[in-house]
CSV table of C-alpha atoms and ligand atoms in Angstrom, one decimal:
chain,number,residue,atom,x,y,z
A,1,MET,CA,25.5,-49.2,-8.6
A,2,PRO,CA,26.2,-51.8,-11.3
A,3,GLU,CA,28.2,-50.4,-14.2
A,4,LEU,CA,29.2,-51.9,-17.6
A,5,PRO,CA,31.3,-54.9,-16.4
A,6,GLU,CA,28.7,-55.9,-13.7
A,7,VAL,CA,25.9,-55.8,-16.3
A,8,GLU,CA,27.9,-57.6,-19.0
A,9,VAL,CA,28.4,-60.5,-16.5
A,10,VAL,CA,24.7,-60.5,-15.8
A,11,LYS,CA,24.1,-60.8,-19.6
A,12,ARG,CA,26.6,-63.6,-20.0
A,13,SER,CA,25.1,-65.5,-17.0
A,14,LEU,CA,21.6,-65.1,-18.4
A,15,GLU,CA,22.7,-66.3,-21.8
A,16,ARG,CA,23.8,-69.5,-20.2
A,17,LYS,CA,20.8,-69.9,-17.9
A,18,ILE,CA,17.6,-68.7,-19.6
A,19,GLN,CA,18.2,-68.2,-23.3
A,20,ASN,CA,15.7,-70.3,-25.3
A,21,LEU,CA,13.5,-71.0,-22.3
A,22,ASP,CA,9.7,-70.5,-22.5
A,23,ILE,CA,7.9,-68.3,-20.1
A,24,LYS,CA,5.1,-70.0,-18.2
A,25,LYS,CA,3.9,-67.1,-16.1
A,26,VAL,CA,5.2,-63.9,-14.5
A,27,ILE,CA,4.4,-63.0,-10.9
A,28,ILE,CA,4.6,-59.3,-10.0
A,29,ASN,CA,5.1,-58.5,-6.3
A,30,GLU,CA,5.7,-54.8,-6.8
A,31,THR,CA,4.5,-52.5,-9.6
A,32,ASN,CA,6.1,-49.4,-8.2
A,33,LEU,CA,9.6,-49.5,-9.7
A,34,ARG,CA,11.3,-46.5,-11.2
A,35,TYR,CA,8.6,-46.6,-13.8
A,36,ARG,CA,5.3,-48.2,-12.9
A,37,ILE,CA,4.9,-51.7,-14.2
A,38,ASN,CA,1.9,-52.5,-16.4
A,39,PRO,CA,0.9,-56.2,-15.6
A,40,ASN,CA,-0.6,-56.5,-19.1
A,41,ASP,CA,2.9,-56.2,-20.6
A,42,PHE,CA,4.0,-59.2,-18.6
A,43,SER,CA,0.9,-61.3,-19.3
A,44,LYS,CA,1.8,-61.1,-23.0
A,45,LEU,CA,5.0,-63.0,-22.3
A,46,LYS,CA,3.1,-66.1,-21.4
A,47,GLY,CA,4.2,-69.0,-23.6
A,48,LEU,CA,6.9,-66.9,-25.3
A,49,LYS,CA,10.5,-68.0,-25.8
A,50,ILE,CA,13.5,-65.7,-24.8
A,51,LYS,CA,15.4,-65.7,-28.1
A,52,LYS,CA,18.4,-63.8,-26.9
A,53,ILE,CA,19.8,-61.4,-24.3
A,54,THR,CA,21.9,-58.4,-25.3
A,55,ARG,CA,23.5,-55.5,-23.5
A,56,ARG,CA,23.8,-51.8,-24.5
A,57,SER,CA,25.6,-49.6,-21.9
A,58,LYS,CA,24.1,-50.5,-18.5
A,59,PHE,CA,20.9,-51.8,-20.1
A,60,LEU,CA,19.9,-55.4,-20.6
A,61,LEU,CA,17.7,-56.3,-23.5
A,62,PHE,CA,15.5,-59.4,-23.4
A,63,HIS,CA,14.5,-60.3,-27.0
A,64,PHE,CA,11.3,-62.4,-26.9
A,65,LYS,CA,9.4,-64.0,-29.7
A,66,ASN,CA,6.8,-61.8,-31.4
A,67,SER,CA,9.4,-58.9,-31.6
A,68,ILE,CA,8.8,-58.0,-28.0
A,69,ILE,CA,11.8,-56.4,-26.2
A,70,MET,CA,12.0,-56.0,-22.4
A,71,LEU,CA,14.5,-53.3,-21.5
A,72,ALA,CA,16.0,-53.7,-18.0
A,73,HIS,CA,18.0,-51.3,-16.0
A,74,LEU,CA,19.3,-52.3,-12.6
A,75,GLY,CA,19.3,-48.8,-11.1
A,76,MET,CA,21.1,-48.7,-7.7
A,77,THR,CA,20.4,-52.1,-6.3
A,78,GLY,CA,18.7,-54.2,-9.0
A,79,LYS,CA,19.8,-57.9,-9.2
A,80,PHE,CA,18.7,-60.9,-11.2
A,81,PHE,CA,18.8,-64.3,-9.4
A,82,PHE,CA,18.4,-67.6,-11.2
A,83,VAL,CA,16.6,-70.5,-9.5
A,84,SER,CA,17.2,-73.9,-10.9
A,85,GLN,CA,14.8,-76.9,-11.2
A,86,ASN,CA,15.9,-78.2,-7.8
A,87,ASN,CA,15.2,-74.8,-6.3
A,88,ARG,CA,18.8,-73.7,-6.0
A,89,LYS,CA,19.3,-70.0,-6.2
A,90,SER,CA,22.4,-68.6,-7.9
A,91,LYS,CA,23.7,-65.1,-8.6
A,92,THR,CA,24.1,-63.7,-12.1
A,93,SER,CA,26.9,-61.2,-11.3
A,94,PHE,CA,29.7,-60.3,-9.0
A,95,TYR,CA,28.6,-57.0,-7.4
A,96,TYR,CA,26.5,-58.6,-4.6
A,97,ASN,CA,26.3,-61.7,-2.4
A,98,LEU,CA,23.3,-63.8,-1.8
A,99,ASN,CA,21.4,-63.4,1.4
A,100,GLU,CA,18.8,-66.1,1.9
A,101,LYS,CA,16.9,-64.3,4.7
A,102,LYS,CA,16.8,-60.7,3.4
A,103,ASP,CA,16.6,-61.2,-0.4
A,104,ASN,CA,13.1,-62.6,-0.4
A,105,ILE,CA,11.5,-59.3,0.8
A,106,HIS,CA,12.8,-57.5,-2.2
A,107,ASN,CA,11.9,-60.0,-5.0
A,108,ARG,CA,9.9,-57.7,-7.2
A,109,VAL,CA,9.1,-59.7,-10.4
A,110,ILE,CA,9.4,-63.4,-10.8
A,111,PHE,CA,9.6,-65.1,-14.2
A,112,HIS,CA,8.6,-68.7,-14.1
A,113,PHE,CA,9.8,-70.9,-17.0
A,114,LYS,CA,8.6,-74.3,-18.2
A,115,GLY,CA,10.5,-76.9,-16.3
A,116,ARG,CA,10.3,-75.2,-12.9
A,117,GLN,CA,13.2,-72.7,-13.4
A,118,LYS,CA,12.8,-69.1,-12.4
A,119,LEU,CA,14.4,-65.7,-12.9
A,120,ILE,CA,13.9,-63.2,-10.1
A,121,TYR,CA,14.2,-59.5,-10.4
A,122,ASN,CA,15.2,-58.3,-7.0
A,123,ASP,CA,15.6,-54.6,-6.1
A,124,VAL,CA,15.9,-53.1,-2.6
A,125,ARG,CA,15.6,-49.4,-3.5
A,126,LYS,CA,13.4,-49.8,-6.6
A,127,PHE,CA,15.3,-47.4,-8.8
A,128,GLY,CA,15.7,-50.1,-11.5
A,129,PHE,CA,13.0,-50.7,-14.2
A,130,LEU,CA,11.6,-53.2,-16.7
A,131,LYS,CA,10.1,-51.5,-19.8
A,132,PHE,CA,8.6,-52.9,-23.0
A,133,TYR,CA,9.4,-52.0,-26.6
A,134,ASN,CA,9.4,-53.8,-29.9
A,135,GLU,CA,12.2,-54.7,-32.3
A,136,LYS,CA,11.4,-51.7,-34.4
A,137,ASN,CA,11.3,-48.9,-31.8
A,138,TYR,CA,13.6,-49.8,-29.0
A,139,ASN,CA,16.6,-48.1,-30.4
A,140,ASN,CA,14.7,-44.8,-30.4
A,141,SER,CA,13.8,-45.1,-26.8
A,142,LEU,CA,14.6,-42.2,-24.6
A,143,HIS,CA,17.1,-44.5,-22.8
A,144,LEU,CA,19.1,-45.7,-25.8
A,145,LYS,CA,19.0,-43.2,-28.5
A,146,ARG,CA,21.6,-40.7,-27.2
A,147,LEU,CA,24.1,-43.1,-25.9
A,148,GLY,CA,27.7,-42.8,-27.0
A,149,PRO,CA,29.8,-45.6,-28.2
A,150,GLU,CA,30.5,-48.8,-26.3
A,151,PRO,CA,33.9,-48.5,-24.7
A,152,LEU,CA,35.0,-51.9,-25.9
A,153,SER,CA,34.0,-51.2,-29.5
A,154,LYS,CA,36.2,-49.9,-32.3
A,155,ASN,CA,34.1,-46.7,-32.4
A,156,PHE,CA,35.7,-45.7,-29.1
A,157,ASN,CA,39.0,-44.7,-30.6
A,158,PHE,CA,41.6,-41.9,-30.7
A,159,LYS,CA,40.0,-40.0,-33.5
A,160,TYR,CA,36.6,-40.0,-31.8
A,161,PHE,CA,38.1,-39.1,-28.4
A,162,LYS,CA,40.3,-36.3,-29.6
A,163,HIS,CA,37.5,-34.7,-31.7
A,164,TYR,CA,35.0,-34.9,-28.8
A,165,ILE,CA,37.1,-33.1,-26.2
A,166,LYS,CA,37.8,-30.1,-28.4
A,167,ASN,CA,36.8,-27.0,-26.4
A,168,LYS,CA,35.5,-29.1,-23.5
A,169,ASN,CA,36.4,-27.3,-20.3
A,170,ARG,CA,34.8,-29.8,-18.0
A,171,PRO,CA,36.8,-32.1,-15.8
A,172,VAL,CA,38.0,-35.3,-17.4
A,173,LYS,CA,36.2,-37.3,-14.7
A,174,ASN,CA,32.8,-35.9,-15.8
A,175,LEU,CA,33.7,-36.6,-19.4
A,176,LEU,CA,34.1,-40.3,-18.6
A,177,MET,CA,30.8,-40.4,-16.8
A,178,ASP,CA,29.0,-38.6,-19.7
A,179,GLN,CA,26.9,-41.3,-21.3
A,180,THR,CA,26.8,-39.4,-24.6
A,181,PHE,CA,30.6,-39.5,-24.8
A,182,ILE,CA,31.1,-43.1,-23.7
A,183,SER,CA,28.3,-45.4,-22.5
A,184,GLY,CA,28.3,-47.7,-19.5
A,185,LEU,CA,30.8,-46.1,-17.0
A,186,GLY,CA,29.7,-44.8,-13.6
A,187,ASN,CA,31.5,-43.3,-10.7
A,188,ILE,CA,33.5,-46.4,-9.7
A,189,TYR,CA,35.1,-47.2,-13.0
A,190,ALA,CA,35.7,-43.5,-13.8
A,191,ASN,CA,37.8,-43.2,-10.7
A,192,GLU,CA,39.6,-46.4,-11.3
A,193,ILE,CA,40.4,-45.6,-15.0
A,194,LEU,CA,41.8,-42.2,-14.1
A,195,PHE,CA,44.0,-43.7,-11.4
A,196,SER,CA,45.4,-46.3,-13.7
A,197,SER,CA,45.9,-43.7,-16.4
A,198,LYS,CA,47.7,-41.4,-13.9
A,199,ILE,CA,45.5,-38.5,-14.7
A,200,LYS,CA,44.1,-36.0,-12.2
A,201,PRO,CA,40.3,-36.1,-12.2
A,202,ILE,CA,39.9,-32.3,-12.2
A,203,ARG,CA,42.0,-32.0,-15.4
A,204,LYS,CA,40.2,-30.1,-18.1
A,205,ALA,CA,39.2,-32.5,-20.9
A,206,LYS,CA,40.4,-30.3,-23.7
A,207,ASN,CA,44.0,-30.2,-22.2
A,208,LEU,CA,44.6,-33.9,-22.5
A,209,LYS,CA,47.7,-34.6,-24.7
A,210,ASP,CA,47.6,-37.1,-27.5
A,211,LEU,CA,49.7,-39.6,-25.5
A,212,GLU,CA,47.4,-39.3,-22.5
A,213,ILE,CA,44.3,-39.9,-24.7
A,214,LYS,CA,46.0,-43.0,-26.1
A,215,ARG,CA,46.9,-44.2,-22.6
A,216,MET,CA,43.4,-43.6,-21.3
A,217,LEU,CA,41.8,-45.4,-24.3
A,218,LYS,CA,43.9,-48.5,-23.7
A,219,ILE,CA,43.4,-48.5,-19.9
A,220,THR,CA,39.7,-47.9,-20.2
A,221,LYS,CA,39.3,-51.0,-22.3
A,222,ASN,CA,41.7,-53.1,-20.2
A,223,VAL,CA,40.1,-52.1,-16.8
A,224,LEU,CA,36.7,-53.1,-18.1
A,225,LYS,CA,37.8,-56.3,-19.7
A,226,LYS,CA,39.7,-57.4,-16.6
A,227,SER,CA,36.6,-56.7,-14.4
A,228,ILE,CA,34.4,-58.7,-16.8
A,229,MET,CA,36.8,-61.6,-16.8
A,230,GLU,CA,37.4,-61.7,-13.1
A,231,GLY,CA,33.8,-61.0,-12.1
A,232,GLY,CA,32.6,-63.6,-14.5
A,233,SER,CA,34.8,-66.3,-13.1
A,234,SER,CA,33.8,-65.4,-9.6
A,235,VAL,CA,30.1,-66.0,-10.4
A,236,LYS,CA,30.5,-69.4,-12.1
A,237,ASN,CA,28.8,-72.1,-10.0
A,238,PHE,CA,28.1,-69.8,-7.2
A,239,SER,CA,24.7,-70.8,-5.8
A,240,SER,CA,23.1,-70.4,-2.4
A,241,LEU,CA,24.4,-73.9,-1.5
A,242,ASN,CA,28.0,-72.9,-1.8
A,243,GLY,CA,27.4,-70.4,1.0
A,244,LYS,CA,30.3,-68.1,1.9
A,245,LYS,CA,32.8,-69.9,-0.3
A,246,GLY,CA,31.5,-68.0,-3.3
A,247,SER,CA,31.3,-64.6,-1.7
A,248,PHE,CA,33.3,-62.1,-3.5
A,249,GLN,CA,34.7,-58.7,-2.7
A,250,GLN,CA,35.4,-56.4,-5.6
A,251,LYS,CA,39.0,-55.0,-5.5
A,252,PHE,CA,39.4,-51.3,-6.3
A,253,ASN,CA,42.6,-49.3,-6.3
A,254,VAL,CA,41.1,-45.9,-5.3
A,255,TYR,CA,37.4,-46.1,-5.1
A,256,GLY,CA,36.4,-45.8,-1.4
A,257,LYS,CA,40.1,-45.9,-0.4
A,258,GLN,CA,40.5,-42.4,1.1
A,259,GLY,CA,43.2,-42.3,3.8
A,260,LYS,CA,44.6,-45.7,2.6
A,261,ASN,CA,48.1,-46.0,1.1
A,262,CYS,CA,48.3,-45.6,-2.6
A,263,SER,CA,48.4,-49.1,-4.2
A,264,ASN,CA,51.4,-48.3,-6.4
A,265,ALA,CA,54.3,-50.0,-4.6
A,266,ASP,CA,56.8,-47.1,-5.0
A,267,CYS,CA,54.4,-44.4,-3.9
A,268,LYS,CA,54.2,-43.2,-0.2
A,269,LYS,CA,51.1,-41.0,-0.5
A,270,ARG,CA,47.6,-41.7,0.7
A,271,ILE,CA,44.5,-41.6,-1.4
A,272,ILE,CA,42.4,-38.4,-1.0
A,273,LYS,CA,38.8,-37.8,-1.5
A,274,ILE,CA,37.2,-34.7,-3.1
A,275,LYS,CA,33.9,-33.9,-4.7
A,276,ILE,CA,33.4,-33.2,-8.4
A,277,SER,CA,29.9,-32.2,-9.5
A,278,ASN,CA,28.8,-33.6,-6.1
A,279,ARG,CA,30.2,-37.1,-6.8
A,280,ALA,CA,32.9,-38.7,-4.6
A,281,THR,CA,36.2,-38.6,-6.4
A,282,PHE,CA,39.3,-40.5,-5.2
A,283,PHE,CA,42.8,-40.0,-6.4
A,284,CYS,CA,46.5,-40.2,-5.4
A,285,PRO,CA,48.0,-36.7,-5.3
A,286,ALA,CA,51.4,-38.1,-6.3
A,287,CYS,CA,50.6,-40.6,-9.1
A,288,GLN,CA,47.8,-38.3,-10.5
A,289,LYS,CA,49.6,-35.0,-10.3
A,290,TYR,CA,48.5,-33.7,-13.7
B,1,ZN,ZN1,50.4,-42.9,-5.6
């Protein structure tokens, strides 16, 4: 499931590829996404320019002329593909590889631009969605209004963190995944951040010491920035013509690594897997003792 870095890279790719393009038409192959698509919303886009693309948490916002906003969430398996004038498909982020044969079955919505370029919304499991708002009301939408600060913003700081965890008994891992505390993290980055911070995932949030909070803040920002940077550079120029050369495997330290040796060179332990609130949780019992 794409989390903040994956979505941020989509946003940056789209800025480069489709910002300022005019919509010619939109073809809808499937109306049954997480929320049912109303084809009328899409027909209104005809002839409109995409003014800008922004991101909030794991959401993408397409700002069209006439104050129209399309809010996109990628759900579990949502992906945007860009198709160039000469029909070359390229990916917009690093969490998937292109598959010429299989992808076509799951192309749900296709935006055609003037000049024969296309943007495809592809979603195997259909948990993602495309919803419409306007410039005035989108911030009050159910999806955006209760979101906590962006982790890379100044609002996500020591004072905020310390105040928030007061009396919070829940495990620190759940805290990181709580979108009202910090927006954009999911299970993968929550596990990775706790590993790098050397904090045990079941630790009660309220018991974090000041130094640990400071370490977690710094590491959260660094882990996300690094992923955005590396992911972004892996996407550049990656089109279907480059084939396997551009395929990319995300590198995690603990996520999905149960039974594997801890990636810290001086550690002899193996990564273990437990469940917290029914979500797979990975950690090193030596490096994340407390
Ligand atoms: Zn270790």
